[in-house]
Each structure stands twice: as structure tokens, then as C-alpha cells.
Amino acid sequence: MDSEAETLFTLVKEKHGDRIAPDELEEVRKAVERIVESSKELREFELGNWDEPFNVFKPYRRDGE
Amino acid sequence: MTPVYTPLRELSISVRSGEVSPVELAETFLERLETHGPKLNAVVTLTKERAMKHARRAEEEIKEGKLRGPLHGVPWGGKDLLATAGIPTTWGAAPYRDQVFERDATVVTRLDDAGAVLAAKLAMIELAGGMGYRQPNASFTGPCATPWSPRHWSGGSSSGSGASVAAGLVPFAIGSETWGSILSPANNCGVAGLRPTYGRVSRHGAMALSWTLDKLGPLCLTADDCGIVLEAIAGHDSRDRSTSKRLYRYVLKRDGLRVAVPKGVTDGVAEPVRRNFEDAMRAVEGFAEVEEIEFPEFPYGAVTRTILNAEAAAAFDEFTERGLARGLTAPECRYGPYAKTVVLAVDYLKALRLRERMARIAEDVMAGYDAVAAPSRATTVPEIDKEFRKSTPGTARDVMGALGNGAGLPAVSVPSGFDDEGLPTGIQFMGRAYDENGVLSVAVEYQSRTGWHKVHPERFTP
């Protein structure tokens, strides 16, 4: 298992382990792995310091609102 | 005439002319909801008392010549995530089965103002699918069936909205989409479903799954009906700051339509879906200029998925911390929220930063086109008692869904035919932000040349 996913899975178990049945842990682990895979995909894409998030999101049209 | 399976434009004429009265309409559809709803697991709550009160009011107004528009006196059903004063709003989830709000959602108020008559709160996947369901039995009301087959799923998460329209239990319904939840039931039930531009319709009073992805929209018999309903519910709302101040009027463009098809759009798509899509595109070529386009490589899925995971985890933080997920129906939803709680803030923000790039890609690639066409779903309709991956395995990436929802773009799904088992398939037309009229123009013209929307499931046809 990827070390980042392992660390985050440990965090999930720390926070919510008492609510997850033993037979469900494997599925939760796979879900954490998928989340980390998505994050890594995002991190591969380079952005500049000036690239801001859509804080108040509005669908983009070139001719404006 | 029977009002069942009558499109809104014709139904409106019948109501205004007095051929059919709002009270008769309400009685007819309430009876159908009561009789057929349980067969499909499509209905959560009948709003009989409210419906009859509003139908009588509509009847009096129409008699007095006070006409409110094409929805006046027309019954409808709302996905059970729309708040309704004094009537339970369950969000499809057992832990909320007794939840009652004091006020109506804005969309409910808008439809009241248009004279429409709320007849039922309709079934949905628990918490709009935000906990990661993997099979149809993920609602406390049971798995919702498509009216085309008791053994197959209605789609979701706006399950009852799609099934009720397809079975003729309501003339139209309201659903919601975060990623696929309007287009999926429209596809599986063989009806029209419109996902409006993000911010076109107020989300106030609707359950939040993902604040920046959730959209409310209509499911109807035809694309034309969707335009009529959208005009009634669209508009700025001070209680939802994401709503646009752009005025929406449903106006069709008749000439010079241009439709794009993304390169490789049928790669990995089930054979009957591909075949029907290609047939549908031949019909589109009869009235529109069709060209191939290519969306550049980009982490579309990762962007939208990360936003959805992080916002869903935050929206249901208290629910998760209180351990309420244990009360959900689908076993996978009972532990579904926990993994989502560890999306790192920096990754969520990276997704939000990439979202602007994604929106610009969409705008650049789609400029000059009224719609981008694709199959509504890559697979055929799943079986009702199996996990999706076992029932309908597939390899196609949902770029249209990721891009369309991530960038908040409108799309309409309409029927494109049937597979070998007699189950519906759909074609979607996705447009630029705020260009619902573009996608509706293409869909309405397509439907004027095809008859799939006029075919209804036999066991529900009066």
C-alpha cells in the first residue's frame, strides 16, 4: 500500500475506527487509496502561484455574467 | 383525452380550455401514484391534502381567467430532498425519515407561483448517493425499478423522478444532479432530463451534497417540456448566492444548429448503446452541422471527484461524527463517509484551482457549437438486484459527466432507442454555460424527427 494512503488510512481508523466493522476496513482502505490516486493525479498538473481557486464558483462564459 | 403521457404544452391547452380541470388532473395522478408508485418503489410521500387544495385554487383561478402560465393546474413530483413545509423530507435515508422542515424550498415556491400542483415526494438514493452506493438497493424505500422492467433499475439518484414520469404517474418531476443524478434516471427510464447550468436554479431548501456541484432540474416526457419547466424554476434567489442574475427565457433556435461529437466518445461503450447513438447521430445530421472535436488530456475525473468527496465529507460532517451512517440501507453507504474525511485541504484547493482551467477548456473547445453529443450512459440499464460492476461492467471514462458537472454545464438526455431486452438507451446533448436553449434546440429538433419519446411502457399505459 502506498505510504501516503497507509498514513491516511491510519488516520481514518484513529478517527472513526470504532464505527467501522472489521470486515468493512478493507473497503475503506481501498476508498482511501482511490482518494490518494485522484490527489496524485491532480498534483501532477502544474499550476502557477497566481492560479486561484474558483472561490465563489460561477460557470465560465467568455462574454461574462 | 387522457392526460396521462400528454406533454405539457398540450396538457396546458386542455387545462386552459376547460377540457380537463386541475382537480380532475390531481385526482387522476394521485390515483396513479397511489396504485403504481409502490410497484416501482418510486414514491415516498403522497402530498394529497396539499395537492387537492392547490388544484382547487388553480381551478378557481382559471375559471376567473387568472392564468399563471403553462404549468397552471399541472401536477408534479419532487425528489425527496426538496424541503416542503410540514411534510416529511427524508433525503431517501432512514435516519431522516421523520425530518420535517418549516419552509418550502425555493423551487417548490416557484412552482407554486406558476400554479403547478405538488402531488408527491419521490424516491431517491439515500443522501443523493453521496455515501458511495454500488447497487440499486440504497434507499430506505427500496430499490426503484424502471417502468420498462421490474428487474431493472430506474437509475439514480433522482430515481423516483425518472420512474414516475416514465410510468405516467406525474406529468413532470424535479430531480437533482451532482454527478449523473438527472441524466442517469432519464436514460434508464426513457424520459427527458435536463441538468441546468450550475446556479441557474436556486438550491435553497434542497439537501446539499456538494455546494459547488449540486444542480436542480426537470425530468419530463420531452425536451420541450424541460424548457417549459426550467423557465418556471430558473432565476436569481437571494437565499442562494450561487444563483445567476441572467434571465432565462425558453426560446428555441431553429436554424444553423451545430453539434460536436468528441473523438472516441463511444470507446468502451456497450454495443446497443453505441449502435443507438450512431443511429441518433444520423438523425441529428439531418438538421445540424456535425463535427468531431477533441477534449485535451486533463484530470477531469480527478478534479470533480476530489471536489465532490471533500464537499460531501464537509456537508455530512456532523452526520458522520454522530455515527448516523450506520442507519443507512446500503451496506457500503454505512462506511462510505469515512474515507472522504481525509481529503487534504491542499488537494481540494488544487481541484478548485484546476476547475477554472477545466471551465476554460470547455468554453474553448465547445465555442461555436450548440451542443456536444454523447451517449447518456456508457452501459445498458443495470439489473435491480446486482452491484453495478457485476451487472453492467464497462471501461468507458465518464469525461462528459466529469467535465459537465465540474464546469457546471447544462445537458439534456433524451431517449435514443432500446437495447435487445427492450430497455431504453439515451443520448445527451451538453452545452456551454447558460446555453440551455442550445441543447434544448438540438434535443427538441431531434425528438421531432424520432419517435422514441412517444413509446411508453405497456403495463402503465392507460
Coordinates of C-alpha atoms in Angstrom, one line a residue:
Chain A
M1 CA 0.0 0.0 0.0
D2 CA 1.2 3.5 -0.8
S3 CA 2.7 5.1 2.3
E4 CA 0.5 8.2 2.0
A5 CA -2.6 6.1 1.7
E6 CA -1.4 4.0 4.6
T7 CA -0.9 7.1 6.8
L8 CA -4.4 8.5 5.8
F9 CA -6.0 5.1 6.4
T10 CA -4.4 5.0 9.9
L11 CA -6.0 8.5 10.5
V12 CA -9.4 7.2 9.4
K13 CA -9.0 4.3 11.8
E14 CA -8.0 6.7 14.6
K15 CA -10.9 9.0 14.0
H16 CA -13.7 6.5 13.1
G17 CA -12.4 3.0 13.7
D18 CA -14.9 2.4 16.5
R19 CA -17.7 2.8 13.9
I20 CA -16.2 0.6 11.2
A21 CA -16.7 -3.2 11.4
P22 CA -13.6 -5.3 10.8
D23 CA -15.0 -6.7 7.6
E24 CA -15.5 -3.2 6.2
L25 CA -12.0 -2.0 6.9
E26 CA -10.6 -3.4 3.6
E27 CA -13.2 -1.5 1.6
V28 CA -12.4 1.7 3.5
R29 CA -8.7 1.1 2.8
K30 CA -9.5 0.8 -1.0
A31 CA -11.5 4.0 -0.8
V32 CA -8.6 5.9 0.8
E33 CA -6.3 4.5 -1.9
R34 CA -8.7 5.8 -4.6
I35 CA -8.7 9.3 -3.0
V36 CA -5.0 9.4 -2.9
E37 CA -4.8 8.3 -6.5
S38 CA -7.0 11.2 -7.5
S39 CA -5.0 13.6 -5.4
K40 CA -1.8 12.4 -7.1
E41 CA -3.3 12.9 -10.5
L42 CA -4.1 16.5 -9.6
R43 CA -0.6 17.1 -8.1
E44 CA 1.0 16.1 -11.4
F45 CA -0.7 19.1 -13.1
E46 CA 1.5 22.2 -12.6
L47 CA -0.1 25.5 -11.6
G48 CA 1.4 28.9 -11.1
N49 CA 1.3 30.9 -7.9
W50 CA -1.4 33.1 -9.4
D51 CA -3.8 30.3 -10.3
E52 CA -6.6 30.9 -7.9
P53 CA -9.5 28.6 -6.9
F54 CA -13.0 29.4 -8.0
N55 CA -13.9 30.6 -4.5
V56 CA -17.4 31.7 -5.4
F57 CA -17.8 29.4 -8.3
K58 CA -19.6 30.6 -11.4
P59 CA -19.7 28.7 -14.7
Y60 CA -17.4 30.5 -17.1
R61 CA -18.5 32.3 -20.2
R62 CA -16.1 34.4 -22.2
D63 CA -18.7 37.2 -22.6
G64 CA -19.2 37.4 -18.8
E65 CA -22.1 37.1 -16.5
Chain B
M1 CA -58.4 12.8 -23.8
T2 CA -56.4 11.1 -21.2
P3 CA -53.9 13.5 -19.5
V4 CA -51.5 10.6 -18.9
Y5 CA -48.5 10.8 -21.1
T6 CA -49.6 14.1 -22.6
P7 CA -46.7 16.6 -23.0
L8 CA -47.0 19.8 -21.0
R9 CA -47.7 22.1 -24.0
E10 CA -50.8 20.0 -24.9
L11 CA -51.8 19.5 -21.3
S12 CA -51.7 23.2 -20.7
I13 CA -54.0 23.9 -23.7
S14 CA -56.5 21.3 -22.3
V15 CA -56.4 22.9 -18.9
R16 CA -56.9 26.4 -20.1
S17 CA -59.7 25.4 -22.5
G18 CA -61.5 23.7 -19.7
E19 CA -61.3 20.3 -21.4
V20 CA -59.7 18.9 -18.3
S21 CA -59.8 20.6 -14.8
P22 CA -56.9 20.8 -12.3
V23 CA -59.0 18.9 -9.8
E24 CA -59.5 16.1 -12.3
L25 CA -55.8 16.1 -13.1
A26 CA -54.8 16.0 -9.4
E27 CA -57.3 13.1 -8.8
T28 CA -56.0 11.2 -11.8
F29 CA -52.4 11.5 -11.0
L30 CA -52.8 10.9 -7.2
E31 CA -54.7 7.7 -8.0
R32 CA -51.9 6.6 -10.4
L33 CA -49.2 7.5 -7.8
E34 CA -51.1 5.5 -5.2
T35 CA -51.7 2.5 -7.4
H36 CA -48.5 2.2 -9.4
G37 CA -46.0 4.0 -7.2
P38 CA -45.5 1.0 -4.8
K39 CA -44.8 -1.3 -7.8
L40 CA -41.8 0.7 -8.7
N41 CA -40.7 2.0 -5.2
A42 CA -41.0 5.4 -6.8
V43 CA -43.0 7.4 -4.2
V44 CA -42.0 8.3 -0.6
T45 CA -45.0 10.6 0.4
L46 CA -48.2 11.5 -1.4
T47 CA -49.0 15.1 -0.7
K48 CA -52.7 14.6 -1.3
E49 CA -54.1 17.3 1.0
R50 CA -51.8 20.0 -0.3
A51 CA -52.4 18.8 -3.9
M52 CA -56.2 19.0 -3.7
K53 CA -56.1 22.4 -2.0
H54 CA -53.8 23.8 -4.7
A55 CA -55.7 22.1 -7.5
R56 CA -59.0 23.7 -6.3
R57 CA -57.3 27.0 -6.1
A58 CA -56.0 26.6 -9.7
E59 CA -59.4 25.6 -10.9
E60 CA -61.0 28.7 -9.4
E61 CA -58.3 31.0 -10.8
I62 CA -58.6 29.5 -14.3
K63 CA -62.4 29.9 -14.2
E64 CA -61.8 33.5 -13.3
G65 CA -59.4 34.0 -16.2
K66 CA -56.4 34.4 -13.9
L67 CA -53.9 32.3 -15.9
R68 CA -50.4 31.7 -14.4
G69 CA -48.8 30.0 -17.4
P70 CA -48.3 26.6 -18.9
L71 CA -47.9 24.8 -15.6
H72 CA -51.1 26.1 -14.1
G73 CA -53.1 23.3 -12.6
V74 CA -50.5 20.6 -13.6
P75 CA -49.4 18.1 -11.0
W76 CA -45.7 17.4 -10.4
G77 CA -43.5 15.3 -8.2
G78 CA -40.4 16.4 -6.3
K79 CA -37.3 14.5 -5.4
D80 CA -37.5 14.0 -1.7
L81 CA -34.6 16.3 -1.0
L82 CA -36.7 19.4 -1.6
A83 CA -37.9 20.9 1.6
T84 CA -41.7 21.1 1.9
A85 CA -43.3 22.9 4.9
G86 CA -45.0 20.4 7.2
I87 CA -44.4 17.4 5.0
P88 CA -41.6 14.9 5.7
T89 CA -38.4 15.4 3.6
T90 CA -36.4 12.2 4.1
W91 CA -33.4 12.6 1.8
G92 CA -34.1 9.0 0.9
A93 CA -32.3 8.0 4.1
A94 CA -33.7 6.1 7.1
P95 CA -32.0 8.4 9.7
Y96 CA -34.0 11.3 8.3
R97 CA -37.4 9.6 7.6
D98 CA -39.2 11.8 10.2
Q99 CA -37.4 15.1 9.2
V100 CA -39.9 17.9 8.7
F101 CA -38.9 21.5 7.6
E102 CA -40.9 24.6 8.3
R103 CA -40.4 26.2 4.9
D104 CA -40.6 25.2 1.2
A105 CA -37.5 25.0 -1.0
T106 CA -37.3 27.9 -3.4
V107 CA -38.0 25.6 -6.4
V108 CA -41.2 24.4 -4.7
T109 CA -42.3 28.0 -4.1
R110 CA -41.5 28.9 -7.8
L111 CA -43.7 26.0 -9.0
D112 CA -46.4 27.0 -6.6
D113 CA -46.2 30.5 -8.1
A114 CA -46.5 29.0 -11.5
G115 CA -49.7 27.3 -10.4
A116 CA -48.3 23.8 -10.5
V117 CA -49.6 21.2 -8.0
L118 CA -47.2 19.2 -5.9
A119 CA -48.6 15.7 -5.8
A120 CA -45.8 13.6 -4.3
K121 CA -42.3 13.5 -2.8
L122 CA -40.4 11.0 -4.9
A123 CA -37.9 8.3 -4.1
M124 CA -34.2 8.9 -4.3
I125 CA -30.9 7.2 -3.5
E126 CA -30.1 7.9 0.2
L127 CA -28.3 11.2 0.6
A128 CA -28.3 11.6 -3.2
G129 CA -25.6 8.9 -3.5
G130 CA -23.1 10.9 -1.6
M131 CA -22.0 7.9 0.6
G132 CA -20.8 5.9 -2.4
Y133 CA -23.6 3.4 -3.3
R134 CA -22.7 0.5 -5.6
Q135 CA -26.1 -1.1 -6.2
P136 CA -29.7 0.0 -6.6
N137 CA -30.9 -1.0 -3.1
A138 CA -29.6 2.2 -1.5
S139 CA -32.8 3.9 -0.3
F140 CA -35.0 3.2 2.7
T141 CA -37.9 3.0 0.3
G142 CA -36.2 0.1 -1.5
P143 CA -34.6 -0.1 -5.0
C144 CA -36.6 1.8 -7.6
A145 CA -37.4 0.0 -10.8
T146 CA -37.5 1.4 -14.3
P147 CA -41.1 1.2 -15.6
W148 CA -39.7 -0.8 -18.5
S149 CA -38.8 -3.8 -16.4
P150 CA -39.3 -4.8 -12.8
R151 CA -35.9 -6.5 -12.9
H152 CA -34.0 -3.4 -13.9
W153 CA -33.0 -0.2 -12.1
S154 CA -34.6 3.2 -12.6
G155 CA -31.2 5.0 -12.3
G156 CA -30.4 7.5 -9.6
S157 CA -30.1 9.3 -7.5
S158 CA -33.3 11.0 -8.8
S159 CA -34.8 7.5 -9.1
G160 CA -38.5 8.3 -8.4
S161 CA -38.4 11.4 -10.5
G162 CA -37.4 9.4 -13.6
A163 CA -39.6 6.4 -12.9
S164 CA -42.7 8.4 -12.1
V165 CA -42.6 10.4 -15.3
A166 CA -41.9 7.3 -17.3
A167 CA -44.8 5.5 -15.7
G168 CA -47.2 8.4 -16.3
L169 CA -47.6 9.0 -12.5
V170 CA -46.8 12.7 -12.8
P171 CA -46.6 14.9 -15.9
F172 CA -43.2 16.2 -14.7
A173 CA -40.8 15.9 -11.8
I174 CA -37.8 17.8 -10.3
G175 CA -34.6 16.0 -9.7
S176 CA -31.1 17.0 -8.7
E177 CA -27.7 16.2 -10.2
T178 CA -24.3 16.4 -8.5
W179 CA -22.7 14.0 -11.0
G180 CA -25.2 12.0 -13.1
S181 CA -28.3 12.0 -10.9
I182 CA -30.6 13.5 -13.5
L183 CA -29.1 12.1 -16.7
S184 CA -28.9 8.5 -15.3
P185 CA -32.7 8.2 -14.4
A186 CA -33.6 10.0 -17.6
N187 CA -31.6 7.4 -19.5
N188 CA -32.8 4.3 -17.6
C189 CA -36.4 5.3 -17.6
G190 CA -36.5 6.6 -21.2
V191 CA -37.6 10.2 -20.5
A192 CA -36.0 13.6 -20.9
G193 CA -33.9 15.0 -18.1
L194 CA -32.3 18.5 -18.1
R195 CA -29.3 19.3 -15.9
P196 CA -29.3 23.1 -16.0
T197 CA -26.2 25.3 -15.7
Y198 CA -24.9 25.5 -12.1
G199 CA -26.6 28.5 -10.5
R200 CA -29.5 28.6 -12.9
V201 CA -31.9 27.2 -10.4
S202 CA -31.8 28.0 -6.7
R203 CA -30.6 25.2 -4.4
H204 CA -32.2 26.9 -1.4
G205 CA -34.1 24.3 0.7
A206 CA -32.6 21.4 -1.2
M207 CA -30.3 18.9 0.6
A208 CA -26.7 19.9 0.0
L209 CA -24.4 17.1 -1.1
S210 CA -21.8 19.3 -2.8
W211 CA -22.3 23.1 -2.7
T212 CA -20.5 23.8 -5.8
L213 CA -21.7 20.8 -7.9
D214 CA -25.4 20.4 -7.0
K215 CA -28.0 21.4 -9.6
L216 CA -31.8 21.0 -9.6
G217 CA -33.6 20.3 -12.9
P218 CA -36.6 18.8 -14.5
L219 CA -37.4 15.3 -15.7
C220 CA -40.2 15.3 -18.3
L221 CA -41.8 13.4 -21.2
T222 CA -40.0 15.6 -23.7
A223 CA -37.1 18.1 -24.0
D224 CA -39.7 20.7 -24.9
D225 CA -41.4 20.1 -21.5
C226 CA -38.0 20.5 -19.8
G227 CA -37.6 24.0 -21.3
I228 CA -41.1 24.9 -20.1
V229 CA -40.4 23.8 -16.5
L230 CA -36.9 25.4 -16.5
E231 CA -38.4 28.8 -17.3
A232 CA -40.7 28.4 -14.3
I233 CA -37.9 27.5 -11.8
A234 CA -34.9 29.4 -13.0
G235 CA -33.8 32.7 -11.7
H236 CA -31.8 34.6 -9.1
D237 CA -32.5 33.9 -5.4
S238 CA -31.0 36.0 -2.7
R239 CA -31.1 32.9 -0.5
D240 CA -28.7 31.0 -2.8
R241 CA -25.7 33.2 -3.6
S242 CA -24.6 30.9 -6.4
T243 CA -27.7 31.8 -8.5
S244 CA -27.2 33.7 -11.6
K245 CA -28.8 37.1 -12.3
R246 CA -29.1 36.1 -16.0
L247 CA -32.7 36.0 -17.0
Y248 CA -33.8 32.7 -18.5
R249 CA -36.4 32.5 -21.2
Y250 CA -37.1 29.3 -23.1
V251 CA -36.5 30.2 -26.8
L252 CA -35.7 27.6 -29.4
K253 CA -33.2 28.2 -32.2
R254 CA -34.4 26.6 -35.4
D255 CA -31.7 27.2 -37.9
G256 CA -27.9 26.9 -38.1
L257 CA -27.6 24.3 -35.4
R258 CA -24.1 22.9 -34.9
V259 CA -23.4 19.8 -32.9
A260 CA -20.0 18.4 -31.9
V261 CA -19.0 14.8 -31.2
P262 CA -16.0 14.2 -29.0
K263 CA -13.4 11.9 -30.6
G264 CA -13.6 8.4 -29.2
V265 CA -16.9 9.1 -27.4
T266 CA -18.1 5.5 -27.9
D267 CA -14.9 3.8 -26.9
G268 CA -15.7 1.2 -24.3
V269 CA -19.4 1.8 -24.6
A270 CA -21.9 -1.1 -24.6
E271 CA -22.8 -2.3 -28.1
P272 CA -26.5 -1.5 -28.0
V273 CA -25.7 2.0 -26.6
R274 CA -23.2 2.6 -29.3
R275 CA -25.5 1.4 -32.1
N276 CA -28.4 3.6 -30.9
F277 CA -26.1 6.6 -30.5
E278 CA -24.8 6.2 -34.1
D279 CA -28.4 5.9 -35.3
A280 CA -29.3 9.0 -33.3
M281 CA -26.4 11.0 -34.8
R282 CA -27.7 10.1 -38.3
A283 CA -30.9 11.8 -37.3
V284 CA -29.0 14.8 -35.9
E285 CA -27.1 15.1 -39.2
G286 CA -30.4 15.6 -40.9
F287 CA -30.8 19.0 -39.3
A288 CA -27.5 20.1 -37.8
E289 CA -23.9 20.5 -38.9
V290 CA -22.0 17.8 -37.1
E291 CA -18.2 17.9 -36.5
E292 CA -15.7 16.0 -34.4
I293 CA -14.0 17.7 -31.6
E294 CA -11.3 16.6 -29.1
F295 CA -11.1 17.4 -25.4
P296 CA -7.5 17.6 -24.4
E297 CA -6.0 15.3 -21.8
F298 CA -6.8 16.7 -18.4
P299 CA -7.6 15.2 -15.0
Y300 CA -11.4 15.9 -15.4
G301 CA -12.5 13.0 -13.3
A302 CA -9.9 13.6 -10.5
V303 CA -11.0 17.3 -10.3
T304 CA -14.7 16.7 -10.0
R305 CA -14.3 13.6 -7.8
T306 CA -12.0 15.5 -5.3
I307 CA -14.4 18.4 -5.1
L308 CA -17.3 16.0 -4.6
N309 CA -15.5 13.9 -1.9
A310 CA -14.3 16.9 0.1
E311 CA -17.6 18.8 0.0
A312 CA -19.7 15.8 0.7
A313 CA -17.5 15.0 3.7
A314 CA -17.9 18.5 5.0
A315 CA -21.7 18.7 4.3
F316 CA -22.2 15.5 6.2
D317 CA -19.5 16.1 8.9
E318 CA -22.0 16.1 11.8
F319 CA -23.9 13.1 10.3
T320 CA -20.6 11.2 10.1
E321 CA -19.3 12.2 13.5
R322 CA -22.6 11.1 15.1
G323 CA -22.3 7.7 13.5
L324 CA -25.6 8.1 11.7
A325 CA -24.3 6.3 8.6
R326 CA -25.0 3.0 10.5
G327 CA -28.7 3.6 9.8
L328 CA -28.3 3.8 6.0
T329 CA -29.7 1.0 3.8
A330 CA -26.8 0.0 1.5
P331 CA -24.0 -1.7 3.5
E332 CA -21.4 0.2 1.5
C333 CA -23.0 3.5 2.5
R334 CA -22.7 2.7 6.2
Y335 CA -18.9 3.1 6.0
G336 CA -18.8 5.2 2.9
P337 CA -18.3 8.6 4.5
Y338 CA -15.2 7.8 6.5
A339 CA -12.6 7.7 3.7
K340 CA -13.8 11.0 2.4
T341 CA -12.9 12.7 5.6
V342 CA -9.2 12.5 4.8
V343 CA -9.1 14.5 1.5
L344 CA -6.3 17.0 2.2
A345 CA -7.2 20.7 2.1
V346 CA -4.4 21.4 -0.4
D347 CA -5.8 18.8 -2.8
Y348 CA -9.3 20.2 -2.6
L349 CA -7.9 23.6 -3.3
K350 CA -5.8 22.2 -6.2
A351 CA -9.0 20.8 -7.6
L352 CA -10.8 24.1 -7.3
R353 CA -7.8 25.8 -9.0
L354 CA -7.9 23.3 -11.8
R355 CA -11.6 23.8 -12.1
E356 CA -11.1 27.2 -13.7
R357 CA -8.7 25.6 -16.3
M358 CA -11.3 22.9 -16.9
A359 CA -14.1 25.5 -17.5
R360 CA -11.9 27.4 -19.9
I361 CA -11.1 24.2 -21.8
A362 CA -14.8 23.5 -22.1
E363 CA -15.5 27.0 -23.3
D364 CA -12.7 27.0 -25.9
V365 CA -13.5 23.5 -27.3
M366 CA -17.2 24.0 -27.3
A367 CA -17.3 27.6 -28.7
G368 CA -19.4 27.8 -31.8
Y369 CA -21.4 24.6 -31.0
D370 CA -25.0 24.4 -29.7
A371 CA -24.3 21.1 -28.2
V372 CA -21.8 18.3 -27.7
A373 CA -23.4 14.9 -28.2
A374 CA -22.6 11.6 -26.4
P375 CA -24.3 8.5 -25.1
S376 CA -26.1 9.5 -21.8
R377 CA -24.7 6.4 -20.1
A378 CA -21.9 4.1 -21.3
T379 CA -23.7 0.9 -20.2
T380 CA -27.1 -0.6 -20.7
V381 CA -29.6 -0.4 -17.8
P382 CA -28.3 -2.3 -14.7
E383 CA -30.2 -5.1 -13.0
I384 CA -32.0 -4.2 -9.9
D385 CA -30.5 -6.8 -7.6
K386 CA -26.9 -6.7 -8.5
E387 CA -23.9 -4.5 -8.0
F388 CA -23.4 -2.2 -11.0
R389 CA -19.9 -3.5 -11.7
K390 CA -21.2 -7.1 -12.0
S391 CA -24.5 -6.2 -13.8
T392 CA -23.0 -3.8 -16.4
P393 CA -19.2 -3.9 -16.5
G394 CA -17.7 -1.2 -18.6
T395 CA -14.4 0.5 -19.2
A396 CA -15.6 3.9 -20.6
R397 CA -14.4 7.0 -18.7
D398 CA -17.2 9.5 -18.0
V399 CA -15.4 12.6 -19.3
M400 CA -18.7 14.2 -20.2
G401 CA -20.0 13.8 -16.7
A402 CA -16.8 14.9 -15.0
L403 CA -16.4 17.9 -17.3
G404 CA -20.0 18.8 -17.5
N405 CA -20.6 18.7 -13.7
G406 CA -17.2 20.1 -12.8
A407 CA -17.6 23.1 -15.0
G408 CA -21.3 23.4 -14.2
L409 CA -22.5 23.0 -17.8
P410 CA -26.1 22.2 -18.9
A411 CA -27.0 18.9 -20.5
V412 CA -30.2 17.2 -21.6
S413 CA -30.7 13.5 -22.0
V414 CA -33.4 12.1 -24.3
P415 CA -34.2 8.6 -25.4
S416 CA -32.3 7.2 -28.3
G417 CA -33.9 3.8 -28.7
F418 CA -34.0 0.4 -26.9
D419 CA -31.5 -2.4 -26.4
D420 CA -32.1 -6.1 -27.2
E421 CA -34.0 -6.5 -23.9
G422 CA -36.4 -3.6 -24.6
L423 CA -34.7 -1.3 -22.2
P424 CA -34.1 2.4 -23.1
T425 CA -30.9 4.0 -24.1
G426 CA -30.2 7.7 -24.2
I427 CA -28.3 10.4 -26.0
Q428 CA -27.1 13.5 -24.1
F429 CA -26.5 17.0 -25.5
M430 CA -24.2 19.1 -23.4
G431 CA -23.8 22.9 -23.9
R432 CA -21.8 25.9 -22.9
A433 CA -22.6 27.6 -19.6
Y434 CA -26.0 29.2 -19.6
D435 CA -26.9 27.8 -23.1
E436 CA -29.7 25.5 -22.1
N437 CA -31.6 26.8 -25.1
G438 CA -28.8 25.5 -27.4
V439 CA -29.0 22.0 -26.0
L440 CA -32.8 22.1 -25.9
S441 CA -33.0 23.3 -29.5
V442 CA -31.0 20.3 -30.6
A443 CA -32.9 17.9 -28.4
V444 CA -36.4 19.2 -29.5
E445 CA -35.5 19.0 -33.1
Y446 CA -34.1 15.5 -32.6
Q447 CA -37.3 14.5 -30.9
S448 CA -39.4 16.0 -33.7
R449 CA -37.7 13.5 -36.1
T450 CA -37.7 10.4 -33.9
G451 CA -40.5 8.7 -32.0
W452 CA -38.7 7.1 -29.0
H453 CA -40.3 9.6 -26.6
K454 CA -43.8 8.6 -27.8
V455 CA -43.3 4.9 -26.8
H456 CA -44.4 4.2 -23.2
P457 CA -44.1 1.1 -21.0
E458 CA -47.2 -1.1 -21.8
R459 CA -48.1 -2.0 -18.3
F460 CA -48.5 1.6 -17.3
T461 CA -50.3 2.8 -20.4
P462 CA -54.0 3.6 -19.7

